[in-house]
Amino acid sequence: MRSDGVLNAFAGHEFAEPALLRQALTHRSAGSPHNERLEFLGDALVSQFVAEVLYRCWPGADEGALTRARAELVRESALAGIARTLDIGPKLVLGPGEMKTGGHRRDSILADAVEALVAAIYLDAGFDACRAAVLPWFEPLLAALPAPNKVGKDAKTRLQEWLQGRQHPLPVYALLHEGGEDHARVFRIRCTLATPALCTEGEGSSRRAAEQQAAEAALKEIEA
């Protein structure tokens, strides 16, 4: 922040053109210039940076695994998580309506702002500087990815494949509880395996979500 109140440094980059940073953080609800055009450019840049790092880090992965991994890293919730790490929300410029409804916390707005910020850094400092500034944002997400052959597969699918690969019986899912108000349903599911003998439970706002949680718990037990 300069002494005149203009924000000119953010996320490790000092902007030669602070107007680019302000535009990147301005939602269309606040008027023009807003960040939609920057978001378009940033989306392409993020995809390229992530594709390159996956290509280098996973030399044995096929195209399908690389594509699924890239989709995991650049999806809305992942970018919104980066935005929260960077503390972008409080710095967003929003219109009165979006401010009233908590737009600075909404995943879609936060993810768009990350892409716009990437484009702003690129336009301000060039490709190499942008790449150097942005790739560290994705390092924790990259480190948290499962093995290439597991990326993009949900817990139920991974559990089924693990069991089938060893010719074990498939899991049985049973509903233990369903309750709550219409707008806040709660489901509890039990996942039972015959081999290895194991029972786990999961809870979620839908039956599918609860089954996924129970399957994830079973996988963790197996891997442990």
Tab-separated table of C-alpha atoms in Angstrom, residues 36-224:
chain	number	residue	atom	x	y	z
A	36	GLU	CA	-13.993	-10.143	-16.404
A	37	ARG	CA	-11.591	-9.612	-19.315
A	38	LEU	CA	-8.630	-10.218	-17.033
A	39	GLU	CA	-10.320	-13.383	-15.802
A	40	PHE	CA	-10.529	-14.660	-19.398
A	41	LEU	CA	-6.802	-14.170	-19.930
A	42	GLY	CA	-5.878	-15.477	-16.485
A	43	ASP	CA	-7.817	-18.699	-17.033
A	44	ALA	CA	-5.614	-19.527	-20.032
A	45	LEU	CA	-2.419	-18.619	-18.185
A	46	VAL	CA	-3.278	-20.714	-15.130
A	47	SER	CA	-4.095	-23.686	-17.331
A	48	GLN	CA	-0.742	-23.380	-19.110
A	49	PHE	CA	1.291	-22.997	-15.911
A	50	VAL	CA	-0.400	-25.975	-14.255
A	51	ALA	CA	-0.126	-28.147	-17.378
A	52	GLU	CA	3.603	-27.445	-17.590
A	53	VAL	CA	4.331	-28.234	-13.948
A	54	LEU	CA	2.312	-31.471	-14.104
A	55	TYR	CA	4.122	-32.511	-17.290
A	56	ARG	CA	7.475	-32.042	-15.551
A	57	CYS	CA	6.510	-33.527	-12.169
A	58	TRP	CA	4.694	-36.602	-13.525
A	59	PRO	CA	6.901	-37.938	-16.341
A	60	GLY	CA	5.163	-41.326	-16.350
A	61	ALA	CA	1.556	-40.087	-16.358
A	62	ASP	CA	-0.559	-40.453	-19.485
A	63	GLU	CA	-2.645	-37.694	-21.047
A	64	GLY	CA	-5.808	-38.739	-19.215
A	65	ALA	CA	-4.168	-38.560	-15.780
A	66	LEU	CA	-2.571	-35.208	-16.596
A	67	THR	CA	-5.905	-33.817	-17.777
A	68	ARG	CA	-7.713	-34.993	-14.649
A	69	ALA	CA	-4.995	-33.572	-12.414
A	70	ARG	CA	-5.111	-30.214	-14.145
A	71	ALA	CA	-8.880	-30.138	-13.722
A	72	GLU	CA	-8.443	-30.780	-9.984
A	73	LEU	CA	-5.937	-27.955	-9.594
A	74	VAL	CA	-7.806	-25.295	-11.578
A	75	ARG	CA	-11.383	-26.056	-10.477
A	76	GLU	CA	-13.371	-23.315	-8.805
A	77	SER	CA	-13.037	-24.594	-5.245
A	78	ALA	CA	-9.251	-24.984	-5.601
A	79	LEU	CA	-8.842	-21.440	-6.897
A	80	ALA	CA	-11.139	-20.130	-4.172
A	81	GLY	CA	-8.913	-21.859	-1.629
A	82	ILE	CA	-5.905	-20.045	-3.089
A	83	ALA	CA	-7.833	-16.783	-2.855
A	84	ARG	CA	-8.475	-17.385	0.841
A	85	THR	CA	-4.811	-18.191	1.437
A	86	LEU	CA	-3.865	-14.933	-0.270
A	87	ASP	CA	-6.597	-13.108	1.704
A	88	ILE	CA	-8.139	-11.731	-1.483
A	89	GLY	CA	-11.705	-11.558	-0.126
A	90	PRO	CA	-11.340	-8.440	2.057
A	91	LYS	CA	-9.604	-6.597	-0.787
A	92	LEU	CA	-12.336	-7.187	-3.385
A	93	VAL	CA	-14.243	-4.206	-4.709
A	94	LEU	CA	-17.912	-5.226	-4.866
A	95	GLY	CA	-21.195	-3.531	-5.612
A	96	PRO	CA	-23.665	-2.930	-2.748
A	97	GLY	CA	-25.717	-6.024	-3.570
A	98	GLU	CA	-22.742	-8.382	-3.569
A	99	MET	CA	-21.393	-6.797	-0.399
A	100	LYS	CA	-24.718	-7.339	1.337
A	101	THR	CA	-24.903	-11.008	0.334
A	102	GLY	CA	-21.285	-11.809	1.278
A	103	GLY	CA	-19.824	-11.913	-2.223
A	104	HIS	CA	-16.294	-11.659	-0.828
A	105	ARG	CA	-16.764	-15.177	0.556
A	106	ARG	CA	-18.326	-16.756	-2.552
A	107	ASP	CA	-16.189	-19.366	-4.313
A	108	SER	CA	-17.087	-18.203	-7.817
A	109	ILE	CA	-16.109	-14.590	-7.143
A	110	LEU	CA	-12.911	-15.561	-5.346
A	111	ALA	CA	-11.857	-17.982	-8.099
A	112	ASP	CA	-12.499	-15.360	-10.782
A	113	ALA	CA	-10.409	-12.860	-8.845
A	114	VAL	CA	-7.463	-15.278	-8.702
A	115	GLU	CA	-7.548	-15.710	-12.482
A	116	ALA	CA	-7.837	-11.955	-12.956
A	117	LEU	CA	-4.900	-11.372	-10.621
A	118	VAL	CA	-2.779	-13.794	-12.649
A	119	ALA	CA	-3.569	-11.863	-15.821
A	120	ALA	CA	-2.817	-8.563	-14.110
A	121	ILE	CA	0.631	-9.773	-13.052
A	122	TYR	CA	1.266	-11.050	-16.586
A	123	LEU	CA	0.303	-7.733	-18.185
A	124	ASP	CA	2.327	-5.814	-15.618
A	125	ALA	CA	5.540	-7.854	-15.660
A	126	GLY	CA	5.495	-10.448	-18.428
A	127	PHE	CA	5.221	-14.217	-18.717
A	128	ASP	CA	8.275	-15.326	-16.727
A	129	ALA	CA	7.606	-13.042	-13.773
A	130	CYS	CA	3.977	-14.113	-13.729
A	131	ARG	CA	4.866	-17.796	-13.799
A	132	ALA	CA	7.359	-17.344	-10.972
A	133	ALA	CA	4.799	-15.511	-8.840
A	134	VAL	CA	1.872	-17.850	-9.493
A	135	LEU	CA	3.283	-21.388	-9.382
A	136	PRO	CA	4.031	-21.272	-5.629
A	137	TRP	CA	0.299	-20.730	-5.024
A	138	PHE	CA	-0.350	-24.217	-6.427
A	139	GLU	CA	2.449	-26.094	-4.656
A	140	PRO	CA	0.326	-27.230	-1.661
A	141	LEU	CA	-2.437	-28.413	-4.006
A	142	LEU	CA	0.049	-30.269	-6.184
A	143	ALA	CA	1.609	-31.949	-3.154
A	144	ALA	CA	-1.827	-33.058	-1.949
A	145	LEU	CA	-2.765	-34.802	-5.206
A	146	PRO	CA	-3.051	-38.604	-5.023
A	147	ALA	CA	-1.053	-40.854	-7.329
A	148	PRO	CA	-1.593	-40.149	-11.051
A	149	ASN	CA	-3.776	-43.223	-11.532
A	150	LYS	CA	-6.099	-42.093	-8.723
A	151	VAL	CA	-6.603	-38.444	-9.628
A	152	GLY	CA	-10.167	-37.481	-10.429
A	153	LYS	CA	-11.657	-40.706	-9.076
A	154	ASP	CA	-14.010	-40.417	-6.132
A	155	ALA	CA	-13.647	-42.512	-2.986
A	156	LYS	CA	-16.343	-45.055	-3.914
A	157	THR	CA	-14.691	-45.697	-7.280
A	158	ARG	CA	-11.231	-46.051	-5.762
A	159	LEU	CA	-12.517	-48.420	-3.081
A	160	GLN	CA	-14.333	-50.546	-5.667
A	161	GLU	CA	-11.231	-50.732	-7.870
A	162	TRP	CA	-9.062	-51.708	-4.901
A	163	LEU	CA	-11.431	-54.542	-3.974
A	164	GLN	CA	-11.932	-55.756	-7.548
A	165	GLY	CA	-8.180	-55.771	-8.135
A	166	ARG	CA	-7.850	-58.290	-5.305
A	167	GLN	CA	-11.014	-60.218	-6.217
A	168	HIS	CA	-12.682	-59.225	-2.942
A	169	PRO	CA	-16.476	-58.754	-2.588
A	170	LEU	CA	-17.768	-55.256	-3.272
A	171	PRO	CA	-18.744	-53.000	-0.355
A	172	VAL	CA	-22.295	-52.823	0.966
A	173	TYR	CA	-23.711	-49.402	1.861
A	174	ALA	CA	-26.569	-49.180	4.376
A	175	LEU	CA	-28.552	-46.141	5.479
A	176	LEU	CA	-28.329	-45.750	9.251
A	177	HIS	CA	-30.065	-42.411	9.691
A	178	GLU	CA	-31.887	-39.757	7.682
A	179	GLY	CA	-33.186	-36.630	9.318
A	180	GLY	CA	-33.060	-32.875	9.673
A	181	GLU	CA	-35.061	-30.059	8.108
A	182	ASP	CA	-35.658	-29.965	4.348
A	183	HIS	CA	-32.950	-27.341	3.902
A	184	ALA	CA	-30.467	-29.164	6.131
A	185	ARG	CA	-30.863	-32.910	5.597
A	186	VAL	CA	-28.424	-35.251	7.327
A	187	PHE	CA	-27.669	-38.798	6.155
A	188	ARG	CA	-25.522	-41.371	7.937
A	189	ILE	CA	-24.255	-44.361	5.969
A	190	ARG	CA	-22.394	-47.519	6.958
A	191	CYS	CA	-19.920	-49.101	4.544
A	192	THR	CA	-19.279	-52.780	5.204
A	193	LEU	CA	-16.461	-54.818	3.668
A	194	ALA	CA	-16.308	-58.596	3.865
A	195	THR	CA	-12.614	-58.834	2.985
A	196	PRO	CA	-10.880	-57.234	4.738
A	197	ALA	CA	-13.499	-57.312	7.500
A	198	LEU	CA	-14.230	-53.659	8.092
A	199	CYS	CA	-17.089	-51.252	8.862
A	200	THR	CA	-16.903	-47.494	8.523
A	201	GLU	CA	-19.460	-44.703	8.658
A	202	GLY	CA	-19.952	-41.433	6.859
A	203	GLU	CA	-22.266	-38.459	7.205
A	204	GLY	CA	-23.343	-35.861	4.686
A	205	SER	CA	-26.089	-33.637	3.356
A	206	SER	CA	-27.030	-36.277	0.774
A	207	ARG	CA	-26.911	-40.054	0.649
A	208	ARG	CA	-24.192	-39.913	-2.008
A	209	ALA	CA	-22.050	-37.556	0.063
A	210	ALA	CA	-22.383	-39.818	3.106
A	211	GLU	CA	-21.450	-42.885	1.037
A	212	GLN	CA	-18.383	-41.090	-0.293
A	213	GLN	CA	-17.307	-40.169	3.229
A	214	ALA	CA	-17.779	-43.758	4.421
A	215	ALA	CA	-15.776	-45.068	1.447
A	216	GLU	CA	-12.999	-42.555	2.133
A	217	ALA	CA	-12.861	-43.724	5.749
A	218	ALA	CA	-12.594	-47.339	4.556
A	219	LEU	CA	-9.719	-46.464	2.218
A	220	LYS	CA	-7.857	-44.739	5.039
A	221	GLU	CA	-8.300	-47.801	7.237
A	222	ILE	CA	-7.034	-50.081	4.471
A	223	GLU	CA	-4.024	-47.896	3.713
A	224	ALA	CA	-3.170	-47.640	7.405
